[in-house]
CSV table of C-alpha atoms in Angstrom, one decimal:
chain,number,residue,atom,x,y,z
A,1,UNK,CA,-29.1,-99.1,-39.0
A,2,UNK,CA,-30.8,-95.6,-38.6
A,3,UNK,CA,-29.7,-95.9,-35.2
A,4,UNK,CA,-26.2,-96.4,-36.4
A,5,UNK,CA,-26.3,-93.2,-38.3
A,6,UNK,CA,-27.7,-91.3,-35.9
A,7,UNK,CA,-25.0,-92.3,-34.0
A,8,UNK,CA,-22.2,-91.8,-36.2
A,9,UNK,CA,-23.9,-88.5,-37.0
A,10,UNK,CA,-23.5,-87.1,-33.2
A,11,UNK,CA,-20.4,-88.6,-32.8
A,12,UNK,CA,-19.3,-86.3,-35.9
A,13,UNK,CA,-21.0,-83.4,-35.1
A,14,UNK,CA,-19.5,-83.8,-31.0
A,15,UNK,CA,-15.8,-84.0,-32.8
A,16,UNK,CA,-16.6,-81.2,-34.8
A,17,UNK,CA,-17.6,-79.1,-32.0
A,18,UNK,CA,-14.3,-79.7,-30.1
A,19,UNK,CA,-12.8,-79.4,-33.3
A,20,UNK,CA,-14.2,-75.7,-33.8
A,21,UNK,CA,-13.3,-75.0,-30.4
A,22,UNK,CA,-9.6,-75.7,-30.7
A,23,UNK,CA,-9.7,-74.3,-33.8
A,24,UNK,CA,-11.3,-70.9,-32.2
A,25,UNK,CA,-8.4,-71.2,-29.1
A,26,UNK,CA,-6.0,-71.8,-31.5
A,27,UNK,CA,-7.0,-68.6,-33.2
A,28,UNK,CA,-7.6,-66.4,-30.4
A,29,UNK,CA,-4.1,-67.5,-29.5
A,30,UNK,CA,-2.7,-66.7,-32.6
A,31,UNK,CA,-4.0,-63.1,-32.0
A,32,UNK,CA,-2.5,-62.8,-28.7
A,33,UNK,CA,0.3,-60.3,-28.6
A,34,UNK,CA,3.4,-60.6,-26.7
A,35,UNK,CA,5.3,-57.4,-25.1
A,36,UNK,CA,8.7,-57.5,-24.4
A,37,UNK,CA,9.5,-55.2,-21.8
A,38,UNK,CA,13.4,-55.0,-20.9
A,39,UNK,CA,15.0,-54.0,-17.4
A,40,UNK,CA,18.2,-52.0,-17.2
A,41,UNK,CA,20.0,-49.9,-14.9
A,42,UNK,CA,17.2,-50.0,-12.6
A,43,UNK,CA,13.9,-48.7,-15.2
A,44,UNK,CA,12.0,-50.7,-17.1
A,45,UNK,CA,12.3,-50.0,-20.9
A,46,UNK,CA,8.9,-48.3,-21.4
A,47,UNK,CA,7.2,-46.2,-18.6
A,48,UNK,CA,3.4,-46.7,-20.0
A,49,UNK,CA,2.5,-49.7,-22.6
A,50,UNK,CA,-1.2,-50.7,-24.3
A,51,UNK,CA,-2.2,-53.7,-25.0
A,52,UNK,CA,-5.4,-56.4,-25.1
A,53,UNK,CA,-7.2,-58.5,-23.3
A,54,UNK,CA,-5.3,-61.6,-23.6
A,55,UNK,CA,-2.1,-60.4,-24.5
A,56,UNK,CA,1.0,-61.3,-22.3
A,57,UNK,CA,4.2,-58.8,-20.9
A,58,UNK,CA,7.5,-60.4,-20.8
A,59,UNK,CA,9.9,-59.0,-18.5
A,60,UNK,CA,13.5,-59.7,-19.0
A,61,UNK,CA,16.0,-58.5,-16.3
A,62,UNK,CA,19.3,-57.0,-18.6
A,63,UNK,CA,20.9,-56.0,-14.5
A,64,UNK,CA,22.8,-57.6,-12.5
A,65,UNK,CA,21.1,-57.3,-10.0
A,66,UNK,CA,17.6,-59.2,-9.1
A,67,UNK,CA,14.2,-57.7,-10.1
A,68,UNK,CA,10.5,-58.7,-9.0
A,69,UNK,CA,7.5,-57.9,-10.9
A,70,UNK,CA,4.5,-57.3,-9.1
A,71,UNK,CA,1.4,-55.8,-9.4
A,72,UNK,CA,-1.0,-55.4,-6.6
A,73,UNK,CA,-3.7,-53.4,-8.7
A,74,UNK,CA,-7.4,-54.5,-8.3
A,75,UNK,CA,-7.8,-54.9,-12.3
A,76,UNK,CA,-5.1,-57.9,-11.8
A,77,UNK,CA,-2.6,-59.1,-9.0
A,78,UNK,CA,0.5,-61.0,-9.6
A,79,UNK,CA,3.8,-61.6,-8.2
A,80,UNK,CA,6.3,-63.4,-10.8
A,81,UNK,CA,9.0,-63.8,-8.0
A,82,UNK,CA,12.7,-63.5,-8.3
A,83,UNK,CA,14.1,-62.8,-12.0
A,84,UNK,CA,17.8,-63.6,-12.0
A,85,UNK,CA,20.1,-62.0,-14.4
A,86,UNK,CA,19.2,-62.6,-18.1
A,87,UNK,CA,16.4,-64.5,-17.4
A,88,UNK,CA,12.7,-63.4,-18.2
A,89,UNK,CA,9.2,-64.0,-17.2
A,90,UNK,CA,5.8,-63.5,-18.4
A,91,UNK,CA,2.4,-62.7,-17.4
A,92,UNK,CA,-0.9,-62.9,-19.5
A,93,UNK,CA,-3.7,-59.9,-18.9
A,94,UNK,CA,-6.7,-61.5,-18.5
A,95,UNK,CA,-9.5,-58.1,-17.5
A,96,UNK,CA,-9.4,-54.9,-18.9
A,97,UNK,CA,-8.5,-51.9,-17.0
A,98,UNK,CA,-5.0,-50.0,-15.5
A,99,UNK,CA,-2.4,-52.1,-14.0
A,100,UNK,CA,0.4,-50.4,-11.9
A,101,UNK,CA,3.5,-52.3,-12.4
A,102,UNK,CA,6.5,-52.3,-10.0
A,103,UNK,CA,9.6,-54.0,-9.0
A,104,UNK,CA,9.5,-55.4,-5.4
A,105,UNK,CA,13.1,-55.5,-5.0
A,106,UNK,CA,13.9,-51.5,-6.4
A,107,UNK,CA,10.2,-49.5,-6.1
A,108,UNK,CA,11.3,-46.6,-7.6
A,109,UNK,CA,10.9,-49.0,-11.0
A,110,UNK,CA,7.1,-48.6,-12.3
A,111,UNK,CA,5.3,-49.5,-15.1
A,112,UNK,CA,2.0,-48.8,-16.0
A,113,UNK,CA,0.1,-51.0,-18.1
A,114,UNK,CA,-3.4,-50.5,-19.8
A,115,UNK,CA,-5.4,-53.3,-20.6
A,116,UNK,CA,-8.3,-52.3,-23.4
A,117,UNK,CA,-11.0,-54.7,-24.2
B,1,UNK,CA,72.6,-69.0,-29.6
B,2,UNK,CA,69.1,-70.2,-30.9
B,3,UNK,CA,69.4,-72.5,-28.3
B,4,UNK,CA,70.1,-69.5,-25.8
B,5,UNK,CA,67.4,-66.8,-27.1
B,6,UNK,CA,65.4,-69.8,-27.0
B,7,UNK,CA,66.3,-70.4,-23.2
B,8,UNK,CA,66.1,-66.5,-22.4
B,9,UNK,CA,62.4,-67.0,-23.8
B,10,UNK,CA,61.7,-69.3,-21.7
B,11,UNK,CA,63.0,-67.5,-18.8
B,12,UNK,CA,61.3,-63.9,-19.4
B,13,UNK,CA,58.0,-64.5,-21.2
B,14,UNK,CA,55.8,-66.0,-17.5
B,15,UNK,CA,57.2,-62.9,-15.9
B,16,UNK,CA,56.3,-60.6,-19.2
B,17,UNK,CA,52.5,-62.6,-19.1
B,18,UNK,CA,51.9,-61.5,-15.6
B,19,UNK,CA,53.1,-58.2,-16.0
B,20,UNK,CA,50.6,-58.2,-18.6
B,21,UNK,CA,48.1,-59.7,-16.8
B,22,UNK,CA,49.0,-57.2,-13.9
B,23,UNK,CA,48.3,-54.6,-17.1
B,24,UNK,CA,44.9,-55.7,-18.0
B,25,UNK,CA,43.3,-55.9,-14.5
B,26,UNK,CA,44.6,-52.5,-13.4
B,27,UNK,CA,42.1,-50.2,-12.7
B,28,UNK,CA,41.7,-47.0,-14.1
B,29,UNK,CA,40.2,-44.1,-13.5
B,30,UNK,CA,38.5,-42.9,-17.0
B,31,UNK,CA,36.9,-46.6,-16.6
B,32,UNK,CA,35.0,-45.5,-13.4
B,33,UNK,CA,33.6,-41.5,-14.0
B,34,UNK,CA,30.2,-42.8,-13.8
B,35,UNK,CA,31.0,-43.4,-10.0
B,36,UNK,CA,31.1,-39.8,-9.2
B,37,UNK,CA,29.1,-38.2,-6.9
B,38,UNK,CA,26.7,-35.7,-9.4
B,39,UNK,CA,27.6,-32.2,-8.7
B,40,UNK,CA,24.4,-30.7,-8.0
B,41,UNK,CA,22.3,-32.0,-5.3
B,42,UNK,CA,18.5,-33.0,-6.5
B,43,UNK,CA,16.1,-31.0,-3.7
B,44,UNK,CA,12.3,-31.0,-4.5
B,45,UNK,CA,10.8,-28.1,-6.1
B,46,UNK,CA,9.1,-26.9,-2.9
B,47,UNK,CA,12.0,-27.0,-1.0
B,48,UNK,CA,15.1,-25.3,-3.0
B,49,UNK,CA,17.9,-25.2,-0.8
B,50,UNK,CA,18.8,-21.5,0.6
B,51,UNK,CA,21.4,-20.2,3.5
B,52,UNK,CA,18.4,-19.3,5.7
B,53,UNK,CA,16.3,-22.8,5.2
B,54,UNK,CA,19.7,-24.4,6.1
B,55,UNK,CA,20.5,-22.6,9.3
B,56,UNK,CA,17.1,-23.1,10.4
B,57,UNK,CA,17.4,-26.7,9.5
B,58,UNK,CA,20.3,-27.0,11.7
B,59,UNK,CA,19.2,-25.2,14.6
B,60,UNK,CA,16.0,-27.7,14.7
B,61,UNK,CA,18.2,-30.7,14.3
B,62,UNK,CA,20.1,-30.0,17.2
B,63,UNK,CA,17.3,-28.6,19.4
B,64,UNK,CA,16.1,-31.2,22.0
B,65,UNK,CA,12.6,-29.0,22.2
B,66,UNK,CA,11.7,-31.5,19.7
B,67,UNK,CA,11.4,-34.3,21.8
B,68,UNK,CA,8.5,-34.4,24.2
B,69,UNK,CA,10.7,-34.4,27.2
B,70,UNK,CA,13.7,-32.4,26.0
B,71,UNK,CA,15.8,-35.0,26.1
B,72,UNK,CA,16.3,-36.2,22.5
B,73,UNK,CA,17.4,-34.5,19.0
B,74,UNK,CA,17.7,-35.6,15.8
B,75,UNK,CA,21.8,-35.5,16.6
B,76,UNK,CA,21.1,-38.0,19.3
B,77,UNK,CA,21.1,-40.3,16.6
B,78,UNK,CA,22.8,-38.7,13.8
B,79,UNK,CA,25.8,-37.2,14.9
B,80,UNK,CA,28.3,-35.4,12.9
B,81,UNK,CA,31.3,-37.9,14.5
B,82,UNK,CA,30.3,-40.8,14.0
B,83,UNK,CA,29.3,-41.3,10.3
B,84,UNK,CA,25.8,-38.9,10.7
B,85,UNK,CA,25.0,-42.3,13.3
B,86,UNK,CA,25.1,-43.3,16.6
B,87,UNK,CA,27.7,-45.5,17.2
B,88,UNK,CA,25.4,-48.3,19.0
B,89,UNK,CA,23.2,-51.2,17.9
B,90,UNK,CA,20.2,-49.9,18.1
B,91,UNK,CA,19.0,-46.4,18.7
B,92,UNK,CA,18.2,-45.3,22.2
B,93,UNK,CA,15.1,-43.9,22.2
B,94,UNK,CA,12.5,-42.1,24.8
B,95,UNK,CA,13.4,-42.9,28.3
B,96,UNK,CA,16.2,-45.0,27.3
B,97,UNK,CA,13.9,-47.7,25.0
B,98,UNK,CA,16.4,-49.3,22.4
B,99,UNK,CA,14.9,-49.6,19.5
B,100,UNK,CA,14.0,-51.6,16.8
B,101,UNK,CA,17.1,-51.2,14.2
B,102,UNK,CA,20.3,-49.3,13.7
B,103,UNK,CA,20.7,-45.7,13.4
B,104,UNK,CA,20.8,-44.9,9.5
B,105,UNK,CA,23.6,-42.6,8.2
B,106,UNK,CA,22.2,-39.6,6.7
B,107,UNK,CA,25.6,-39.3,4.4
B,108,UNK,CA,24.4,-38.5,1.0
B,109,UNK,CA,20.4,-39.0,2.0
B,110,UNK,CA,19.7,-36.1,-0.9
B,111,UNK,CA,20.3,-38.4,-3.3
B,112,UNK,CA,18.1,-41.3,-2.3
B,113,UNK,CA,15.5,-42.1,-4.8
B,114,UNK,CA,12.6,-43.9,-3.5
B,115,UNK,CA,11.5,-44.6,-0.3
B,116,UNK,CA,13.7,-43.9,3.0
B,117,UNK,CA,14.9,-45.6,6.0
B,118,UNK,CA,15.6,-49.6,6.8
B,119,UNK,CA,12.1,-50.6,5.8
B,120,UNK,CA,11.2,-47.7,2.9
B,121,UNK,CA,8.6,-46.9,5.4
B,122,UNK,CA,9.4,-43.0,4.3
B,123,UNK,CA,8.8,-41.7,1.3
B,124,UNK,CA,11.3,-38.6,1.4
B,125,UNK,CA,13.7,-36.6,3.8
B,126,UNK,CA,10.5,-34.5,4.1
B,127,UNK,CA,7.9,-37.8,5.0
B,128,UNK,CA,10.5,-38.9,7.4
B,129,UNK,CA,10.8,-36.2,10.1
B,130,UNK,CA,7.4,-37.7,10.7
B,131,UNK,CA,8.8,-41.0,11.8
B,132,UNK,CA,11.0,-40.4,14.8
B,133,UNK,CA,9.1,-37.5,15.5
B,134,UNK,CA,5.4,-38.8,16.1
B,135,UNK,CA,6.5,-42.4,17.3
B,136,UNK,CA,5.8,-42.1,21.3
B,137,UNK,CA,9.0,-44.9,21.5
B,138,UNK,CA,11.8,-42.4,19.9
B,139,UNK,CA,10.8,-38.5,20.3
B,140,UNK,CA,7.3,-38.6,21.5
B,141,UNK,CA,7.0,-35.1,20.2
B,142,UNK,CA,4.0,-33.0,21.9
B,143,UNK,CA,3.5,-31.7,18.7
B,144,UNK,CA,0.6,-28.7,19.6
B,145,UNK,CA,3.4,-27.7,22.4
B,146,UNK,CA,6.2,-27.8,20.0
B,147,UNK,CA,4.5,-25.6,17.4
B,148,UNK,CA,3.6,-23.4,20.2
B,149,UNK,CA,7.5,-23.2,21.4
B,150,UNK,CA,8.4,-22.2,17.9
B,151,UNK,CA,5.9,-19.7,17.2
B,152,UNK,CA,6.3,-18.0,20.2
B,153,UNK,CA,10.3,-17.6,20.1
B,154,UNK,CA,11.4,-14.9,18.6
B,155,UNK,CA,14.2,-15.9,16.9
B,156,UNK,CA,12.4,-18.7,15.5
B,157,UNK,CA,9.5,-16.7,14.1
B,158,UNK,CA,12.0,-14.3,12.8
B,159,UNK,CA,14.1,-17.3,10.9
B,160,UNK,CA,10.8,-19.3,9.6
B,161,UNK,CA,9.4,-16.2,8.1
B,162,UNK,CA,12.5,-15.4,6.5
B,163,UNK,CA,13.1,-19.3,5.1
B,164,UNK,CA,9.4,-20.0,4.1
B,165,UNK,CA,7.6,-16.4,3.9
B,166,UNK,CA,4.2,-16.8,3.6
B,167,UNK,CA,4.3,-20.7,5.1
B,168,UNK,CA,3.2,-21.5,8.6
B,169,UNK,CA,5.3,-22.6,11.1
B,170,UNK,CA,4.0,-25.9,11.3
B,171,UNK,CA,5.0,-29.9,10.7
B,172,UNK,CA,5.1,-29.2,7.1
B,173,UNK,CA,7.9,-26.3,7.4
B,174,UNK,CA,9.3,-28.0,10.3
B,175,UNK,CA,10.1,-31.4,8.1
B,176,UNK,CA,10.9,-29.3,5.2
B,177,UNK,CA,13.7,-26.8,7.0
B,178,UNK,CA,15.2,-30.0,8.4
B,179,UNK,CA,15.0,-31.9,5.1
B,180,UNK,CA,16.9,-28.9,3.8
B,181,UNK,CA,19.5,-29.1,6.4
B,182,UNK,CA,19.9,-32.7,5.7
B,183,UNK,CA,20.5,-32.3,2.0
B,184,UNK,CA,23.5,-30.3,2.9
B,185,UNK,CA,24.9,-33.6,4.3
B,186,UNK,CA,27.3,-34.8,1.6
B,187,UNK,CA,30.6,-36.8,0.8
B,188,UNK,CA,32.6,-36.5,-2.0
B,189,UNK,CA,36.1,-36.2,-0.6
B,190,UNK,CA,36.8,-39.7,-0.1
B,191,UNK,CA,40.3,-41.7,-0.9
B,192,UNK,CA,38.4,-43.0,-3.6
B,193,UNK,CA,36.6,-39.8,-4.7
B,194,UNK,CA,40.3,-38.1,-5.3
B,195,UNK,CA,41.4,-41.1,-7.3
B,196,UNK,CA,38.6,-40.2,-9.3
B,197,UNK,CA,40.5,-36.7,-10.6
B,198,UNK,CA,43.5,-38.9,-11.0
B,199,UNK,CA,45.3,-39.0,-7.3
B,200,UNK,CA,46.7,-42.1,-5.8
B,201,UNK,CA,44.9,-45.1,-3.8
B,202,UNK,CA,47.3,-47.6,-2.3
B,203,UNK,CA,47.9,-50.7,-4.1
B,204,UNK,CA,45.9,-52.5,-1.8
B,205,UNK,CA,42.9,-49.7,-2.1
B,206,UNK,CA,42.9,-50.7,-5.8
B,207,UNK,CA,43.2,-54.3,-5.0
B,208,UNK,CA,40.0,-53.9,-2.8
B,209,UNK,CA,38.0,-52.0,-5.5
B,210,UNK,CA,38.8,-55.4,-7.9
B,211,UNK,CA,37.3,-57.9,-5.4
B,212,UNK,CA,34.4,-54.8,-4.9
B,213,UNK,CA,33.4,-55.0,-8.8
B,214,UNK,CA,34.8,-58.5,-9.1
B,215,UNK,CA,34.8,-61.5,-6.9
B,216,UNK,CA,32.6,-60.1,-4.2
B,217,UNK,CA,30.2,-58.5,-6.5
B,218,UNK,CA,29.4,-55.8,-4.0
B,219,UNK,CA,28.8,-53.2,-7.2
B,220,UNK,CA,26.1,-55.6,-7.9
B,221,UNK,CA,23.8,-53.8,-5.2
B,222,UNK,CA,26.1,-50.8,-4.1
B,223,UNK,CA,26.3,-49.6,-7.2
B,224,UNK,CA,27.7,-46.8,-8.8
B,225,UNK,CA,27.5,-43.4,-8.1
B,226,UNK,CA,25.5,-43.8,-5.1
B,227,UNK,CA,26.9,-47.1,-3.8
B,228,UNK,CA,23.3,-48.3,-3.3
B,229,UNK,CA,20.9,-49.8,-5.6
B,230,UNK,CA,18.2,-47.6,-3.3
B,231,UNK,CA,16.6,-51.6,-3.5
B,232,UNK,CA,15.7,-54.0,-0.3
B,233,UNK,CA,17.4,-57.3,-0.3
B,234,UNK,CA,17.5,-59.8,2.0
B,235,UNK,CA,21.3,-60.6,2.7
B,236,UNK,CA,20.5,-63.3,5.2
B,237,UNK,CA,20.6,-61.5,8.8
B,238,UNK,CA,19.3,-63.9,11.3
B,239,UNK,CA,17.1,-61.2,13.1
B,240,UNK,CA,13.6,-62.0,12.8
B,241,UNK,CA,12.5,-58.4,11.3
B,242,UNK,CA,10.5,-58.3,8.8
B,243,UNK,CA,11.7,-55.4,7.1
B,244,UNK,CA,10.2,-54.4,3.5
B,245,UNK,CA,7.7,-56.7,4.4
B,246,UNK,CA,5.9,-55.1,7.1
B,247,UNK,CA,5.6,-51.7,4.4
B,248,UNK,CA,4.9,-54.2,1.4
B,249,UNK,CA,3.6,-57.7,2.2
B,250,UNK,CA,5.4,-59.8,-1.1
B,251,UNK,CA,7.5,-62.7,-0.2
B,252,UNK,CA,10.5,-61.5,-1.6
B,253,UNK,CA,10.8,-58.9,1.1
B,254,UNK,CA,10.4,-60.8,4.0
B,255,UNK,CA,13.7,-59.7,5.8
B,256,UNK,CA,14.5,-57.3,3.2
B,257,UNK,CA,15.9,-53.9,4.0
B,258,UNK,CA,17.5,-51.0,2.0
B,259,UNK,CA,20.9,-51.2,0.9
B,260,UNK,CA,22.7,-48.4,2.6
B,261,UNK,CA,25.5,-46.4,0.9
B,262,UNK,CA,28.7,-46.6,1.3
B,263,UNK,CA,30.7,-43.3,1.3
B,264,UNK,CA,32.2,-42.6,5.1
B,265,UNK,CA,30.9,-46.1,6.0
B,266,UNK,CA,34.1,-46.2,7.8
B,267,UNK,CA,32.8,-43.9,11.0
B,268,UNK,CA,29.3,-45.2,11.1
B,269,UNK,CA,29.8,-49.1,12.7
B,270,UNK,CA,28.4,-51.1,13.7
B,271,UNK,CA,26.7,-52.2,11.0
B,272,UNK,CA,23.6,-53.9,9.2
B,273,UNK,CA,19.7,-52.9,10.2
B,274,UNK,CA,20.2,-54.4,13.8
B,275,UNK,CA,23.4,-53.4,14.6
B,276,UNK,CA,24.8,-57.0,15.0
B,277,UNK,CA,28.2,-56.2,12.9
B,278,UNK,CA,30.4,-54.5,14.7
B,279,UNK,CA,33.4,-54.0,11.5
B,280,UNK,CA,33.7,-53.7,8.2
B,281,UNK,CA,35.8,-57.4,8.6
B,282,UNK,CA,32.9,-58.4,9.9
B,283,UNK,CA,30.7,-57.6,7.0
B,284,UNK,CA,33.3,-58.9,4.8
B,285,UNK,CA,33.4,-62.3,6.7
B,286,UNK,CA,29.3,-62.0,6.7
B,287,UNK,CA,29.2,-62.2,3.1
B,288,UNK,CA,31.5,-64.2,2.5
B,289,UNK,CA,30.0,-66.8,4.4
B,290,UNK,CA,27.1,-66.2,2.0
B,291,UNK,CA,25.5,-64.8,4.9
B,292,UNK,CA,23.9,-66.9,7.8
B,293,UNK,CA,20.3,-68.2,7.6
B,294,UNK,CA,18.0,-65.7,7.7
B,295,UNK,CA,15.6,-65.4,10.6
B,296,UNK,CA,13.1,-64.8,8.6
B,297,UNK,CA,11.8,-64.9,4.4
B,298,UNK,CA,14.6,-66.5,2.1
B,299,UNK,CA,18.2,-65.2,1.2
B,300,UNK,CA,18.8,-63.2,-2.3
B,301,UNK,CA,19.8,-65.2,-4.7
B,302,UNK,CA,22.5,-62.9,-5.0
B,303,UNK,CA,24.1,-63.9,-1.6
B,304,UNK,CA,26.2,-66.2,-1.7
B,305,UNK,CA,29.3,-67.9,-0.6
B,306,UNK,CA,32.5,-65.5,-1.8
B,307,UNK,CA,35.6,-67.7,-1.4
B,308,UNK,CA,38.3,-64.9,-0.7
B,309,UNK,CA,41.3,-65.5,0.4
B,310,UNK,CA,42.4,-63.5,3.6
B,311,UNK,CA,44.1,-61.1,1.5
B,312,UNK,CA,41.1,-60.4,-0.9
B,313,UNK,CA,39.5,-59.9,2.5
B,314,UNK,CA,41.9,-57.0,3.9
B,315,UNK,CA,41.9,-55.6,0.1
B,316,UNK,CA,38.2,-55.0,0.3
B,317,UNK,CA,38.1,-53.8,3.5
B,318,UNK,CA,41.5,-51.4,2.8
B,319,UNK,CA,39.2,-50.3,-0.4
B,320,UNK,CA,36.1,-49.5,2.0
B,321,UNK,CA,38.1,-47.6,4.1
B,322,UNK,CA,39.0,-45.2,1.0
B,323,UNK,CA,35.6,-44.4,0.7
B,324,UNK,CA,35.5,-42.5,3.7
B,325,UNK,CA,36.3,-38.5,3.5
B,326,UNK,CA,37.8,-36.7,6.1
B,327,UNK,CA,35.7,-36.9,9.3
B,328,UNK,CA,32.9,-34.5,9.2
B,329,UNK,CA,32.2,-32.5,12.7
B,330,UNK,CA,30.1,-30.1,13.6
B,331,UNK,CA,29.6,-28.1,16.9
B,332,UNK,CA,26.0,-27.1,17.8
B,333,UNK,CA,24.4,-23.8,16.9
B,334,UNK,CA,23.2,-21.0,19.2
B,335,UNK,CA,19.6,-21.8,19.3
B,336,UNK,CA,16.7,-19.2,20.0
């Protein structure tokens, strides 16, 4: 019997602890911010943007033409590949630190993006 | 006689519905004033344009003391005549080497934002006197012998001094009085630039701009008012240059170069980075293909097939044709 309840004691406390650690994802994803940043006639919509650790950037293309955001910086290098005409992609900031944005297609288009802790 | 208004209806109102149709897709000109060349030309703030930094410009350009055996100028591949080209292929360059890509027009070039040349391997007019000039294949300039020429010519002291007082005569001056020259390069006196301020095209002119902004989507990339997106696509050329790539190693710009402009594209064939198009048809046809599998990277999304008819075909290339301006010439200067 005790060894039951010992048993049925770790088994609770083991689902509690993945419980809390949803929980605590759930939470931390909850405070997460997402940025819309817009491209149009060939800029993006903000030329320097702030944001958190954990936060994500989505990039919409509001041109005709094709954009490609890439950034080769050493906080964080990405490439998010074609973006078609009204579509949008995003990309999560996982380090702190200054992230030059551009567009691979048109690299007169930059952004720069800093990452705070 | 409600039977015959009836009948009359019926007769008149298909004609009166295209005529309206006909109404609706004309184009106008107060719909396309963003497509004007800006008045004043953009020159860095080091480098403001004056009479003197011109002339001295020019005289460089022309001068084949630039070249390491005398043989080459910048006009050997950018002449007046034919479009600010060459006319070939590929450039010829030092001891009759043809080179890697097509000569690039220098037609408008002050407006360029961004980087220059097929591959944006320049940054500006003045960052790409470097190119041809230090590569041993094009000029293979002896640049400690050049500098030497110029300083010790009189009339070339005299005019340096006068352009850049203060300034040495050296790479820096020499890119920036050519630069300056270069920005003096313009067209704005095209077919299309007149209808602009309200003078005629030919019906088939206008035609051609409808398939440009409309079933071709050319506007899409050589867009208004520079007819360039100044962005590197790749259109699906089957050379195997890597373009963009070799200055930027992403995928998406394996076999991507710089879309050129368009005004006077009339004089400067053939056509594309390598030269392989010899006519505007040509490019037409290439495009509406949706290009041909490229020789290297992937196509643009953007490219593909067009579906025009012959005549949408001969419209377009009527309407390219109107974006050509008289043909510029220019005889050579008395150099020092």
């Amino acid at each position: 019997l005790d060894f039951k309840v010992f048993a049925m004691a770790s088994s609770f406390s083991a689902s509690f602890k993945s419980a809390l650690l949803v929980a605590l994802c759930l939470a931390a994803n909850a405070m997460a911010a997402e940025h819309p940043v817009s491209q149009k006639n060939l800029e993006f919509s903000i030329k320097k943007l702030s944001i958190k650790v954990g936060d994500s950037v989505i990039f919409s293309n509001q041109d005709s033409v094709v954009h490609n955001v890439y950034s080769l910086s050493n906080t964080q290098t990405f490439d998010l590949g074609a973006i078609l005409k009204g579509k949008s992609k995003s990309v999560t900031f996982d380090k702190a630190g200054t992230v030059e944005v551009e567009c691979a297609v048109h690299p007169q288009m930059k952004v720069t993006i800093e990452v705070k802790k | 006689m409600v039977s015959n208004v009836s009948r009359s209806m019926r007769l008149v109102l298909p004609g009166a519905l295209a005529f309206l149709v006909q109404i609706c897709h004309a184009q106008s000109p107060a719909d396309f004033q963003h497509w004007r060349l800006p008045a004043s030309v953009p020159h860095p703030a080091d480098n403001q344009p004056s009479p003197e930094r011109t002339e001295l410009g020019k005289m460089l350009f022309f001068d084949t003391r630039l070249s390491g055996n005398g043989s080459l100028s910048c006009y050997s591949c950018h002449m007046p005549e034919l479009g600010w080209s060459d006319g070939k292929a590929v450039s010829i360059g030092m001891n009759g080497k043809p080179m890697a890509r097509n000569s690039p027009t220098l037609i408008n070039g002050a407006y360029n934002t961004g980087p220059t040349m097929w591959g944006g391997q320049k940054k500006s007019l003045e960052d790409q006197v470097s190119g041809p000039v230090g590569n041993p294949d094009i000029m293979a300039t002896d640049i400690p012998k050049l500098l030497k020429t110029l300083n010790e010519t009189p009339g070339y002291k005299a005019r340096f001094d006068k352009a850049y007082p203060g300034e040495a005569i050296d790479m820096s001056t020499v890119a920036k009085a050519l630069a300056n020259f270069e920005r003096t390069i313009i067209s704005r006196d095209s077919k299309f630039d007149q209808w602009l301020d309200s003078k005629a095209m030919t019906a088939q002119q206008l035609r051609g701009l409808t398939v440009f902004t409309g079933k071709a989507t050319c506007s899409v990339c050589h867009m208004p008012p520079f007819f360039t997106d100044n962005g590197f696509h790749n259109i699906g050329m089957a050379s195997k240059d890597s373009g963009r790539h070799k200055v930027k190693p992403l995928p998406a710009l394996q076999g991507a170069f710089k879309t050129p402009q368009l005004r006077d594209t009339a004089y400067k064939a053939p056509y594309m980075h390598d030269g392989s198009l010899k006519t505007l048809m040509d490019v037409v046809e290439h495009y509406n293909k949706g290009g041909d599998t490229p020789g290297v990277g992937t196509v643009s999304p953007l490219i593909k097939p067009l579906n025009l008819s012959q005549t949408e075909k001969e419209d377009l290339v009527a309407f390219l044709h109107a974006l050509s301006g008289p043909l510029q010439k220019m005889s050579a200067p008395t150099l020092p």
